[in-house]
Amino acid sequence: MKRSIICLIFLGCLLGNMAAESGYELWLRYRLVDDMSLLDNYRKLNAVCYFPKTTSEQASAAKAELFRGMEGLLGKLPAETSAPDGGTLWIGVSHVLFPSGDIPFGEKVRALNEEGYLIWSGRLNGKQRVVVTALTDRGLLYGVFHYLRLMQTRQSLDDLCVVENPKLKYRMLNHWDNLDGTVERGYAGYSLWNWERLPFYKETRYTDYARANASIGINGIVLNNVNAQAKSLRRDWLVKASGLADAFRPYGIRVYLTAKFSAPKELGGLDTANPKDSRVRAWWKEKVEEIYSIIPDFGGFLVKANSEGQPGPQDYGCTHADGANMLGEALEPYGGVVFWRAFVYQNERHVDRVVTGYNEFKPLDGQFRKNVFVQPKNGPIDFQPREPFHPLFGGMPRTPLALEFQITQENLGHAGHLVYLGTLYEETLQSDTYACGQGSTVSKVLQDYQRTHGISAIAGVPNVGTDLNWTGHLFGQANWYAFGRLAWNPDMCAMTIAEEWVRMTFSNTQEVLNPILKLMAMSRETYVNYTMPLGLNHIMNYATHNGPEPWHDDPVWTAFDYHKVTTDSIGVDRTDGGSGATGQYHTPVCDRFNSLRTCPESYLLWFHRLPWDYRLASGKTLWDELVSHYYKGVAEVGQMKNIWHSLEGKIDLERYNQVASLLEYQEREAMWWRDGCVLFFQQYSQRPLPEGCQPPAHDLKYYQSIPFPYDWKGYYD
Ligand code: BDP
């Protein structure tokens, strides 16, 4: 009888697990463990919790999260004890848990850094116990999230010995949020920061945002757009920012601001922002002092200078290093750092943008202060669906480099397309720069603390906004999650991360897990196929960066600089004989990209200009291969739809429908890309579509006239 009641309760909980969900809880859903024997085991080990009293905000946040997680996962709260011996689960910093200093797994604890943690289980003082410990409360917080993740992903808690230290020190999100509430290239609604009500009213969402970020180890948030407004450094705005700093502090997150280079003029009334002018230097020093008086743990500045019209030191004949060092000097007494972006180019026609960042920054190697990072994007152009790694990662051996990824899908279908970016991130991080011989991957370059005066960093431009599910597309959450996990450990495998995310977000059952993983694994290549295959890039809509516009050509900007299509050929010669971009890489990468024989097909038209009848490895001509990629991409979206449909009834209807409807939308957009691009390039190739390819339903003019946001009426009816 008792057993059947338990079973009924259990069944009820399981059905509860299928209840409609908006996605707001992200991967921190903490639903009841649906495996009876595991649940029993977890409950036993977590029956009595010994969590020594503390006054620290971070330890309190850790405890609150632990209890919240347990209540959900185990269906009940653990009992608490103040007597260590009674506890089955010990959680605390090591010197409190083991005041005598006699730590049973001492060498493991000594291996921890200030953010690291240890999760250990086994027999301790004669009893079976689990211990989560760290040197600091921040480490403890990360340890608690990991411990909960073990249960969320149904792992055994027996014989654990998890020793974790983050491999990068600054794990940043760079919000591109404007002070008027909009987000530059943000596709999930408006900014999360409610500046009107700050600093007084602290929305629950700020705490939930901080929780989610702490769960993946993010420890720094730049609050505002790189296209900065000086106003954000005004006292009243600093006070507002302090409200966010207060909300994030318990979760180990510091706030940073972008610094507009002309602020001494705009705010300080000076007639110059010249970094060599003593008044300008004094202004920044005073400003920094003021900031720290308002936000005592302020992190530092992110700067976009002399790029896309932003002011910068070059306006005064000075270098990027002069500008960055001035800010670094002002921040140094407080332990703050500068992230100085290497994304620099001036909107000029017929200049190869690919080589500009390297050319400007390489000569400055070794000239930056110790608290200054140079921050290149992952690739040398601008967050394209596929780019080779930025050559600066192999080119500045004496400078700390921070890598900037985009999480928001500016050029990857906005929040409408399912594209798992973990594989894109991994592709960059595992690229070998050969800077110090084989194995000098981008990831290793970032982690090279010795080279970088003990600091290291990575940044992501987030995809969050006011949408109920945070990211617009549910699978956008996976990209945020993957970025955080890779920031913690850039050598993790993208699909391992995807599996963690699916288990926590949807389900641990194989019938849900396998199809979703398949979908995620194929999604990025699919996107490349239907938009910019074979190394094509920057042919998207000029203004919105969504949809095809390889035909864009006006006095300011032309897509022709990027594809250089003619009746003979397509692609950009960036070899030794062309713009020389290949020469910015070390041997043998340089040779590999330079030679047609060894250049990966995925970068073919990035580095080479080739005739339409050039034969690829498949035996097909370049024209046929290009078109085949476009058609394959659309067919793959069809497969993704089918895979998703197989999940109907296996996950809650609300989230099922969200994704199903967006996949319909994605398929239409994929067809738009395919048909627009194929017809456009066909004007030049003057070749027929390969056999088996259905001709587009409309003529080129039709695709060229689709506005954005557009009306789909009548399109692909
Ligand atoms: C480009 C974006 C633009 C950003 C710029 C940047 O289109 O909105 O301001 O990058 O990173 O990708 O500064």
XYZ file of C-alpha atoms and ligand atoms in Angstrom:
730
model
C 0.000 0.000 0.000
C 2.683 2.420 1.124
C 4.719 1.592 -1.960
C 1.809 2.271 -4.324
C 1.205 5.663 -2.717
C 4.871 6.498 -3.200
C 4.605 5.354 -6.801
C 1.574 7.559 -7.347
C 3.349 10.561 -5.887
C 6.314 9.746 -8.077
C 4.144 9.480 -11.167
C 2.552 12.813 -10.307
C 5.987 14.363 -10.086
C 6.964 12.866 -13.399
C 3.876 14.299 -15.043
C 4.812 17.564 -13.371
C 8.107 17.259 -15.208
C 6.118 17.433 -18.465
C 4.172 20.527 -17.431
C 4.369 23.540 -19.709
C 7.508 25.571 -19.274
C 8.400 28.992 -20.610
C 12.139 28.379 -20.493
C 12.699 31.088 -17.886
C 14.400 28.654 -15.508
C 17.068 27.892 -18.094
C 19.223 24.895 -17.131
C 18.510 25.442 -13.438
C 15.125 23.711 -13.476
C 15.861 21.264 -10.663
C 13.012 18.870 -11.437
C 12.548 15.759 -9.299
C 15.014 12.970 -10.099
C 12.984 10.485 -12.108
C 15.071 7.400 -11.402
C 13.896 5.794 -8.157
C 17.114 4.080 -7.180
C 19.261 7.113 -7.926
C 16.814 9.271 -6.028
C 17.101 6.976 -3.011
C 20.846 7.133 -3.150
C 20.954 10.912 -3.574
C 18.545 11.350 -0.671
C 20.651 9.178 1.595
C 23.830 11.073 0.849
C 22.128 14.420 1.223
C 20.042 13.531 4.258
C 21.791 15.827 6.735
C 23.696 18.895 5.701
C 26.522 20.419 7.689
C 27.012 23.931 6.315
C 28.872 26.017 8.908
C 27.373 29.429 9.632
C 28.757 32.294 7.650
C 28.071 35.959 7.135
C 29.415 36.120 3.605
C 26.968 36.993 0.842
C 28.557 34.470 -1.484
C 28.335 31.609 0.984
C 24.705 32.526 1.630
C 24.035 32.492 -2.100
C 25.697 29.080 -2.296
C 23.553 27.738 0.503
C 20.346 29.175 -0.933
C 21.132 27.574 -4.290
C 21.970 24.255 -2.710
C 18.705 24.111 -0.827
C 16.701 25.312 -3.780
C 18.287 22.635 -5.935
C 17.780 19.881 -3.391
C 14.184 20.777 -2.785
C 13.498 20.375 -6.469
C 15.725 17.438 -7.311
C 15.118 15.383 -4.194
C 11.622 16.578 -3.412
C 12.630 17.633 0.083
C 15.086 19.750 1.973
C 17.962 18.120 3.805
C 18.012 18.308 7.583
C 20.627 20.690 8.926
C 23.144 20.098 11.651
C 25.732 22.218 13.370
C 27.642 19.128 14.501
C 29.952 17.966 11.729
C 29.744 14.350 12.725
C 26.037 14.215 12.140
C 26.311 15.532 8.582
C 26.228 13.327 5.497
C 27.018 16.315 3.306
C 29.677 18.786 4.394
C 29.830 22.091 2.642
C 32.199 24.903 3.545
C 35.546 26.524 2.963
C 38.348 24.191 3.949
C 39.674 26.081 6.970
C 36.205 26.100 8.530
C 35.352 22.486 7.737
C 38.734 21.309 8.971
C 39.822 23.853 11.601
C 42.694 21.689 12.797
C 44.222 21.980 9.333
C 44.272 18.208 9.145
C 42.489 17.787 5.824
C 42.123 14.178 4.661
C 42.571 15.132 1.000
C 44.938 18.013 1.752
C 47.021 17.887 -1.397
C 43.868 18.197 -3.495
C 42.784 21.265 -1.547
C 46.230 22.793 -1.868
C 45.901 22.459 -5.635
C 42.895 24.804 -5.638
C 43.073 28.450 -6.586
C 40.778 31.144 -5.232
C 37.940 30.146 -7.553
C 38.497 26.400 -7.553
C 36.673 23.706 -5.591
C 36.817 20.075 -4.616
C 33.935 17.626 -4.519
C 34.892 14.468 -2.695
C 32.937 11.482 -1.456
C 33.924 8.403 0.493
C 34.349 7.308 4.094
C 35.320 10.135 6.396
C 35.484 9.856 10.194
C 33.932 6.427 9.914
C 30.899 7.474 7.841
C 29.953 7.744 4.185
C 30.024 11.452 3.323
C 30.148 13.960 0.523
C 32.349 17.029 0.946
C 32.155 20.165 -1.177
C 34.963 22.521 -0.253
C 37.033 25.420 -1.539
C 39.470 28.025 -0.326
C 36.992 30.864 -0.778
C 33.243 31.371 -0.720
C 33.302 32.082 -4.425
C 34.917 28.708 -5.050
C 32.277 27.169 -2.844
C 29.508 28.738 -4.880
C 30.950 27.241 -8.063
C 31.332 23.917 -6.254
C 27.682 23.909 -5.266
C 26.566 24.508 -8.831
C 28.777 21.636 -9.980
C 27.461 19.383 -7.243
C 23.869 20.111 -8.263
C 24.817 19.533 -11.894
C 25.998 16.033 -11.000
C 22.501 15.233 -9.793
C 20.793 17.145 -12.583
C 22.682 15.008 -15.083
C 22.144 11.823 -13.036
C 25.718 11.025 -12.195
C 26.813 8.807 -9.382
C 27.822 10.539 -6.161
C 29.991 7.612 -5.060
C 33.778 7.850 -4.912
C 33.917 11.376 -6.197
C 37.102 13.349 -6.426
C 36.443 16.346 -8.638
C 39.141 19.007 -8.506
C 38.288 22.051 -10.577
C 40.073 25.338 -11.165
C 38.978 27.702 -13.909
C 41.540 27.811 -16.681
C 40.909 31.455 -17.485
C 40.798 34.232 -14.939
C 38.441 36.807 -16.464
C 35.311 35.137 -17.852
C 33.363 38.003 -19.240
C 30.069 38.871 -20.815
C 30.184 42.037 -22.907
C 26.671 43.420 -23.005
C 26.006 45.625 -25.985
C 23.186 47.329 -24.101
C 22.405 50.944 -24.810
C 21.386 53.372 -22.118
C 17.964 53.827 -23.751
C 17.069 50.187 -23.142
C 17.770 48.858 -26.629
C 20.449 46.268 -27.332
C 22.816 46.539 -30.293
C 22.460 43.311 -32.265
C 20.280 41.914 -29.530
C 17.449 39.718 -30.689
C 15.738 38.726 -27.446
C 13.920 41.897 -26.583
C 15.227 44.885 -24.713
C 18.004 45.337 -22.203
C 17.653 43.582 -18.879
C 18.847 46.703 -17.076
C 16.013 48.936 -16.013
C 17.976 52.158 -15.710
C 14.942 54.179 -14.743
C 14.396 52.218 -11.548
C 18.019 51.574 -10.698
C 19.659 51.588 -8.236
C 16.690 51.360 -5.877
C 14.562 48.659 -7.349
C 16.430 45.449 -7.903
C 14.427 43.097 -10.042
C 14.428 39.394 -9.219
C 15.601 38.908 -12.741
C 18.967 40.457 -11.908
C 19.495 37.800 -9.278
C 18.321 35.046 -11.591
C 20.655 36.357 -14.251
C 23.550 36.349 -11.805
C 22.650 32.817 -10.657
C 22.627 31.520 -14.201
C 25.953 33.163 -14.928
C 27.564 31.951 -11.736
C 26.390 28.421 -12.521
C 28.664 28.487 -15.584
C 31.439 30.469 -13.940
C 31.009 33.919 -15.501
C 32.701 36.427 -13.200
C 32.532 39.740 -15.033
C 29.826 41.683 -16.860
C 30.388 44.771 -18.971
C 27.083 46.567 -18.647
C 27.009 48.760 -21.724
C 27.657 48.865 -25.442
C 31.115 49.120 -26.998
C 29.619 51.866 -29.126
C 29.677 53.800 -25.925
C 28.033 56.885 -24.553
C 30.178 58.999 -22.268
C 27.112 59.471 -20.081
C 27.563 56.009 -18.577
C 30.558 57.417 -16.672
C 28.582 60.286 -15.181
C 28.081 60.120 -11.430
C 24.310 59.564 -11.591
C 24.793 56.672 -14.007
C 27.568 55.194 -11.908
C 25.184 55.156 -8.965
C 22.670 53.291 -11.107
C 25.356 50.806 -12.148
C 26.178 50.241 -8.481
C 22.683 48.764 -8.089
C 23.584 46.047 -10.561
C 26.961 45.544 -8.911
C 25.146 44.949 -5.617
C 22.824 42.414 -7.217
C 25.679 40.517 -8.863
C 28.229 40.595 -6.020
C 26.790 37.627 -4.070
C 27.333 35.568 -7.221
C 30.978 36.492 -7.629
C 30.358 38.797 -10.581
C 32.002 42.202 -10.957
C 30.694 44.938 -13.178
C 32.711 46.743 -15.843
C 31.857 49.658 -18.097
C 32.805 50.676 -21.582
C 34.829 53.867 -21.674
C 34.223 56.309 -24.468
C 37.583 57.720 -25.374
C 36.259 61.243 -25.776
C 34.726 61.292 -22.271
C 37.241 63.864 -20.933
C 35.882 66.249 -23.562
C 32.239 65.275 -23.353
C 32.011 65.072 -19.581
C 35.095 66.841 -18.333
C 34.873 69.957 -20.470
C 38.449 69.544 -21.722
C 39.328 70.561 -25.243
C 41.145 67.305 -25.945
C 41.176 63.592 -25.106
C 44.840 63.240 -26.076
C 46.322 60.465 -23.921
C 49.581 62.372 -23.703
C 47.937 65.458 -22.227
C 48.400 65.621 -18.457
C 44.939 67.105 -17.911
C 43.383 64.170 -19.736
C 45.359 61.687 -17.677
C 44.370 63.468 -14.494
C 40.730 63.430 -15.553
C 40.761 59.661 -16.015
C 42.502 59.167 -12.676
C 39.875 61.206 -10.891
C 37.100 59.453 -12.747
C 38.437 56.067 -11.769
C 38.758 57.160 -8.154
C 35.138 58.288 -8.245
C 34.018 54.994 -9.765
C 35.715 52.981 -7.026
C 34.162 55.170 -4.357
C 30.769 54.135 -5.730
C 31.526 50.562 -6.844
C 34.389 49.321 -4.660
C 34.899 46.109 -6.616
C 34.571 47.681 -10.070
C 36.324 45.514 -12.671
C 37.595 47.969 -15.269
C 36.973 49.255 -18.785
C 36.234 47.770 -22.185
C 37.163 50.091 -25.049
C 36.381 50.257 -28.739
C 38.598 52.969 -30.174
C 39.324 54.169 -33.695
C 36.968 51.657 -35.202
C 33.718 52.229 -37.067
C 33.845 55.932 -36.277
C 34.563 55.680 -32.540
C 37.045 58.209 -31.129
C 40.453 56.998 -30.025
C 44.113 57.813 -29.474
C 44.866 57.825 -33.200
C 42.815 61.029 -33.416
C 45.823 62.621 -31.695
C 48.566 60.794 -33.526
C 48.946 58.362 -30.630
C 48.807 54.560 -30.702
C 46.331 52.083 -29.294
C 48.959 51.296 -26.655
C 49.144 54.950 -25.597
C 45.375 55.056 -25.130
C 45.077 51.712 -23.372
C 48.024 52.384 -21.069
C 46.552 55.669 -19.914
C 43.441 53.841 -18.721
C 45.498 50.959 -17.361
C 47.532 53.395 -15.293
C 44.411 54.953 -13.794
C 42.943 51.539 -12.912
C 46.080 49.906 -11.617
C 45.993 51.107 -7.989
C 42.580 49.452 -7.631
C 43.397 46.204 -9.379
C 41.213 47.057 -12.379
C 41.949 45.951 -15.935
C 41.434 47.263 -19.462
C 40.084 45.260 -22.372
C 41.183 47.095 -25.493
C 39.479 45.743 -28.579
C 41.469 44.800 -31.662
C 38.369 44.958 -33.841
C 39.512 47.943 -35.828
C 38.746 49.009 -39.330
C 37.449 52.162 -40.953
C 34.554 51.665 -43.321
C 36.619 51.943 -46.468
C 35.860 50.307 -49.770
C 38.375 48.099 -51.475
C 40.556 47.630 -48.410
C 40.972 44.044 -47.234
C 39.514 44.186 -43.736
C 40.950 40.762 -42.970
C 44.477 42.102 -42.608
C 43.826 45.350 -40.722
C 43.596 44.188 -37.098
C 46.865 42.283 -37.300
C 48.648 45.078 -39.111
C 47.631 47.645 -36.516
C 48.283 45.614 -33.397
C 51.197 43.330 -34.183
C 53.745 46.193 -34.106
C 52.471 47.160 -30.644
C 53.231 43.783 -29.088
C 54.968 44.240 -25.750
C 53.981 47.891 -25.410
C 50.888 47.418 -23.263
C 50.808 47.717 -19.475
C 50.455 44.574 -17.429
C 46.783 45.156 -16.691
C 45.767 45.659 -20.315
C 44.295 42.956 -22.516
C 44.117 43.266 -26.267
C 40.813 41.724 -27.306
C 40.484 40.357 -30.862
C 37.315 38.703 -32.128
C 37.576 34.996 -32.855
C 38.187 35.656 -36.538
C 39.717 38.511 -38.507
C 36.515 39.833 -40.102
C 33.499 40.051 -37.880
C 31.635 37.137 -36.305
C 30.897 35.404 -39.587
C 29.312 31.918 -39.649
C 32.794 30.567 -40.294
C 36.145 32.316 -40.097
C 39.673 31.068 -39.676
C 41.081 32.033 -36.275
C 42.370 35.574 -35.859
C 46.108 35.639 -36.688
C 46.757 37.907 -33.690
C 46.396 34.835 -31.467
C 49.690 33.685 -32.874
C 51.070 37.164 -33.296
C 51.340 38.914 -29.923
C 53.538 36.721 -27.732
C 54.178 39.505 -25.210
C 50.625 40.716 -24.735
C 47.726 39.282 -22.725
C 44.999 38.474 -25.230
C 41.300 38.151 -24.493
C 39.243 36.317 -27.099
C 35.841 37.793 -28.018
C 33.097 35.458 -29.199
C 29.593 36.449 -30.113
C 26.811 34.546 -28.402
C 24.109 36.686 -29.892
C 23.519 35.420 -33.427
C 24.104 38.628 -35.342
C 25.196 36.797 -38.478
C 23.740 33.414 -37.656
C 20.013 33.897 -38.080
C 19.336 36.139 -35.074
C 17.146 34.466 -32.484
C 15.135 32.705 -35.187
C 17.567 29.979 -36.232
C 18.628 26.955 -34.263
C 22.424 27.091 -34.466
C 24.492 25.528 -31.698
C 27.600 27.661 -31.393
C 29.550 25.376 -29.076
C 31.089 23.698 -32.110
C 32.048 27.064 -33.604
C 33.734 28.072 -30.349
C 35.562 24.765 -30.171
C 36.740 25.100 -33.761
C 38.437 28.415 -32.941
C 39.792 27.401 -29.552
C 41.347 24.214 -30.889
C 42.899 25.856 -33.947
C 46.644 25.498 -33.811
C 48.471 28.808 -34.183
C 51.906 27.120 -34.127
C 53.094 30.220 -32.250
C 55.410 28.045 -30.151
C 55.423 24.959 -32.313
C 52.728 22.349 -32.682
C 50.012 22.356 -30.034
C 49.912 26.141 -29.553
C 46.176 26.172 -29.903
C 44.243 29.389 -29.444
C 43.016 27.895 -26.178
C 46.582 27.330 -24.976
C 47.609 30.823 -26.020
C 44.810 32.231 -23.858
C 45.850 30.050 -20.931
C 49.499 30.957 -21.069
C 49.645 32.761 -17.725
C 53.388 32.992 -17.745
C 53.381 34.967 -20.923
C 50.595 37.233 -19.751
C 51.752 38.384 -16.322
C 49.371 35.945 -14.639
C 46.171 37.101 -16.276
C 43.963 35.525 -18.932
C 40.533 36.240 -20.345
C 37.697 35.431 -22.695
C 34.578 37.441 -23.510
C 31.197 36.716 -25.062
C 28.636 39.170 -26.410
C 25.476 37.762 -24.837
C 22.170 36.913 -26.473
C 19.897 37.768 -23.563
C 17.086 40.267 -23.310
C 13.633 40.735 -21.881
C 12.098 37.731 -23.674
C 10.485 35.368 -21.208
C 12.975 32.633 -22.042
C 15.896 35.122 -21.933
C 17.358 34.329 -25.357
C 14.417 34.389 -27.784
C 15.213 30.950 -29.176
C 15.330 28.238 -26.543
C 18.473 26.880 -28.122
C 20.085 30.281 -27.691
C 20.318 29.239 -24.053
C 22.662 26.445 -25.106
C 25.007 28.985 -26.673
C 25.117 31.043 -23.505
C 25.707 27.874 -21.506
C 28.414 26.626 -23.864
C 30.227 29.936 -23.797
C 30.355 29.890 -19.997
C 31.541 26.306 -19.784
C 34.289 26.966 -22.338
C 35.281 30.134 -20.514
C 35.842 27.963 -17.450
C 37.665 25.303 -19.439
C 38.394 26.195 -23.070
C 39.476 22.641 -23.790
C 36.095 21.082 -23.088
C 34.400 19.281 -25.923
C 31.444 21.192 -27.342
C 29.236 18.114 -27.574
C 29.954 17.112 -23.968
C 28.738 20.553 -23.001
C 25.702 20.158 -25.236
C 24.863 16.906 -23.484
C 25.020 18.554 -20.057
C 22.751 21.293 -21.299
C 20.168 18.969 -22.831
C 20.073 16.799 -19.733
C 19.443 19.811 -17.510
C 17.165 21.673 -19.902
C 15.034 18.882 -21.322
C 15.567 15.371 -20.083
C 18.048 12.677 -19.183
C 16.313 9.994 -21.221
C 18.094 8.696 -24.287
C 14.973 9.118 -26.424
C 15.134 12.862 -25.849
C 18.860 13.275 -25.499
C 19.990 11.562 -28.690
C 17.793 13.367 -31.198
C 18.453 16.772 -29.661
C 22.198 16.187 -29.665
C 22.056 15.129 -33.280
C 20.208 18.310 -34.122
C 22.688 20.476 -32.259
C 25.699 18.744 -33.764
C 24.550 19.357 -37.333
C 23.077 22.821 -36.836
C 26.096 25.074 -37.362
C 27.309 23.363 -40.529
C 23.749 23.433 -41.797
C 23.636 27.180 -41.287
C 26.948 27.615 -43.112
C 25.642 25.486 -45.976
C 22.543 27.543 -46.652
C 24.183 30.938 -46.124
C 27.929 31.199 -46.772
C 29.510 27.887 -47.771
C 33.073 27.226 -48.933
C 34.519 30.237 -47.103
C 32.126 32.868 -48.454
C 31.476 35.589 -45.926
C 29.867 38.957 -45.266
C 27.194 38.622 -47.914
C 24.310 39.148 -45.503
C 21.894 42.049 -45.486
C 23.881 45.213 -44.963
C 21.688 46.759 -42.303
C 20.153 43.877 -40.392
C 22.796 41.220 -40.928
C 20.056 38.701 -41.587
C 19.050 37.308 -44.942
C 21.088 37.383 -48.155
C 22.415 40.514 -49.806
C 25.461 39.568 -51.883
C 24.235 42.246 -54.287
C 24.693 45.144 -51.861
C 26.798 47.826 -53.511
C 26.664 51.487 -52.585
C 29.246 54.252 -52.273
C 29.852 53.408 -48.609
C 29.943 49.643 -48.607
C 29.975 46.831 -51.091
C 29.543 43.092 -50.726
C 31.648 42.756 -53.874
C 34.765 43.347 -51.770
C 33.923 40.134 -49.949
C 33.011 37.743 -52.786
C 34.537 39.548 -55.785
C 32.268 37.644 -58.122
C 32.785 38.003 -61.875
C 31.805 35.940 -64.865
C 35.142 34.114 -64.569
C 35.707 33.605 -60.877
C 34.651 34.049 -57.286
C 36.518 34.445 -53.963
C 39.228 36.713 -52.596
C 42.901 36.090 -53.179
C 44.432 36.475 -49.752
C 47.498 34.401 -50.519
C 51.041 35.716 -50.913
C 50.089 36.883 -54.369
C 46.963 38.624 -53.094
C 46.322 40.634 -49.934
C 48.824 38.502 -48.028
C 46.524 37.478 -45.160
C 47.957 33.957 -45.216
C 51.344 35.444 -44.340
C 49.960 36.620 -41.001
C 49.885 33.003 -39.807
C 52.847 30.925 -38.673
C 54.237 28.126 -40.788
C 52.783 25.585 -41.451
C 49.341 27.230 -41.100
C 50.418 29.896 -43.541
C 51.424 27.296 -46.144
C 48.307 25.270 -45.545
C 46.051 28.241 -46.258
C 48.263 29.509 -49.055
C 48.285 26.376 -51.139
C 45.193 25.289 -52.993
C 46.209 21.715 -52.454
C 46.034 21.976 -48.659
C 43.627 24.813 -47.956
C 40.568 23.334 -46.215
C 37.527 23.570 -48.484
C 35.662 25.302 -45.707
C 38.034 28.295 -46.172
C 38.483 27.977 -49.913
C 36.925 31.220 -51.095
C 38.131 33.055 -48.001
C 41.732 32.640 -49.138
C 41.481 31.895 -52.850
C 39.951 33.307 -55.960
C 38.952 30.522 -58.293
C 37.377 29.998 -61.709
C 33.879 28.580 -61.838
C 35.115 25.359 -63.402
C 37.765 24.702 -60.767
C 37.436 21.056 -59.649
C 37.042 20.269 -55.982
C 37.906 17.044 -54.158
C 34.401 15.764 -54.853
C 35.113 15.980 -58.580
C 32.450 18.659 -58.937
C 33.101 22.079 -60.395
C 33.196 25.033 -58.019
C 29.825 26.198 -59.324
C 28.161 22.828 -58.827
C 29.711 22.403 -55.396
C 28.612 25.846 -54.253
C 25.056 25.286 -55.361
C 25.014 21.799 -53.833
C 25.956 23.279 -50.453
C 23.054 25.703 -50.616
C 20.593 22.927 -51.452
C 22.072 20.610 -48.875
C 21.661 23.303 -46.203
C 17.951 23.651 -46.873
C 17.490 19.869 -46.946
C 19.263 19.648 -43.592
C 16.859 22.121 -42.022
C 14.147 19.721 -43.195
C 15.945 16.923 -41.369
C 16.244 19.070 -38.264
C 12.500 19.628 -38.383
C 11.863 15.897 -38.618
C 14.174 15.189 -35.733
C 12.382 17.756 -33.639
C 8.969 16.356 -34.591
C 10.075 12.984 -33.216
C 10.112 14.634 -29.791
C 6.427 15.471 -29.745
C 4.923 14.156 -26.530
C 8.337 13.493 -25.043
C 8.915 17.028 -23.821
C 6.454 19.649 -22.625
C 4.215 21.061 -25.306
C 5.059 24.722 -24.739
C 8.754 24.359 -25.389
C 8.111 21.781 -28.110
C 5.918 24.265 -29.953
C 8.313 27.165 -29.491
C 11.087 25.291 -31.242
C 8.837 23.618 -33.830
C 7.481 26.936 -35.019
C 10.920 28.514 -35.198
C 12.171 25.611 -37.282
C 9.410 26.345 -39.807
C 10.581 29.930 -39.890
C 14.191 28.836 -40.220
C 13.347 26.644 -43.198
C 11.746 29.565 -45.012
C 14.722 31.757 -44.310
C 17.082 29.014 -45.465
C 15.195 28.881 -48.772
C 15.399 32.657 -49.025
C 19.170 32.516 -48.563
C 19.598 29.637 -50.988
C 17.449 31.003 -53.747
C 18.668 34.578 -53.419
C 22.333 33.582 -53.447
C 22.108 30.926 -56.134
C 20.235 33.233 -58.520
C 22.584 36.103 -57.805
C 25.759 34.098 -58.414
C 24.204 32.366 -61.415
C 24.063 35.707 -63.223
C 27.854 35.571 -63.195
C 28.590 31.868 -63.509
C 26.069 31.573 -66.317
C 25.853 27.876 -65.659
C 22.813 25.696 -65.099
C 21.848 24.344 -61.696
C 23.301 20.904 -61.061
C 21.013 18.031 -61.821
C 18.327 17.384 -59.230
C 18.203 20.963 -57.899
C 14.703 22.383 -58.113
C 14.881 25.895 -59.614
C 13.829 28.697 -57.242
C 10.157 29.604 -57.285
C 10.807 33.272 -58.124
C 13.266 35.437 -59.972
C 16.160 37.280 -58.368
C 14.310 40.601 -58.225
C 11.755 39.000 -55.969
C 14.368 37.954 -53.399
C 16.104 41.282 -53.659
C 12.918 43.088 -52.815
C 12.075 41.181 -49.647
C 12.249 43.792 -46.924
C 13.208 43.062 -43.353
C 11.270 42.693 -41.123
C 9.259 41.360 -43.992
C 5.877 40.094 -44.824
C 5.892 36.438 -45.692
C 2.456 36.570 -47.255
C 2.490 34.624 -50.455
C 6.071 33.511 -49.997
C 6.548 29.768 -50.379
C 2.805 29.195 -49.988
C 29.760 44.484 -35.773
C 28.378 44.909 -35.439
C 28.300 46.255 -34.806
C 29.270 46.305 -33.630
C 30.654 45.952 -34.106
C 31.652 45.809 -32.971
O 27.604 44.886 -36.609
O 26.985 46.468 -34.430
O 29.270 47.547 -33.058
O 30.644 44.706 -34.736
O 31.947 44.678 -32.608
O 29.688 43.128 -35.898
O 32.113 46.804 -32.463
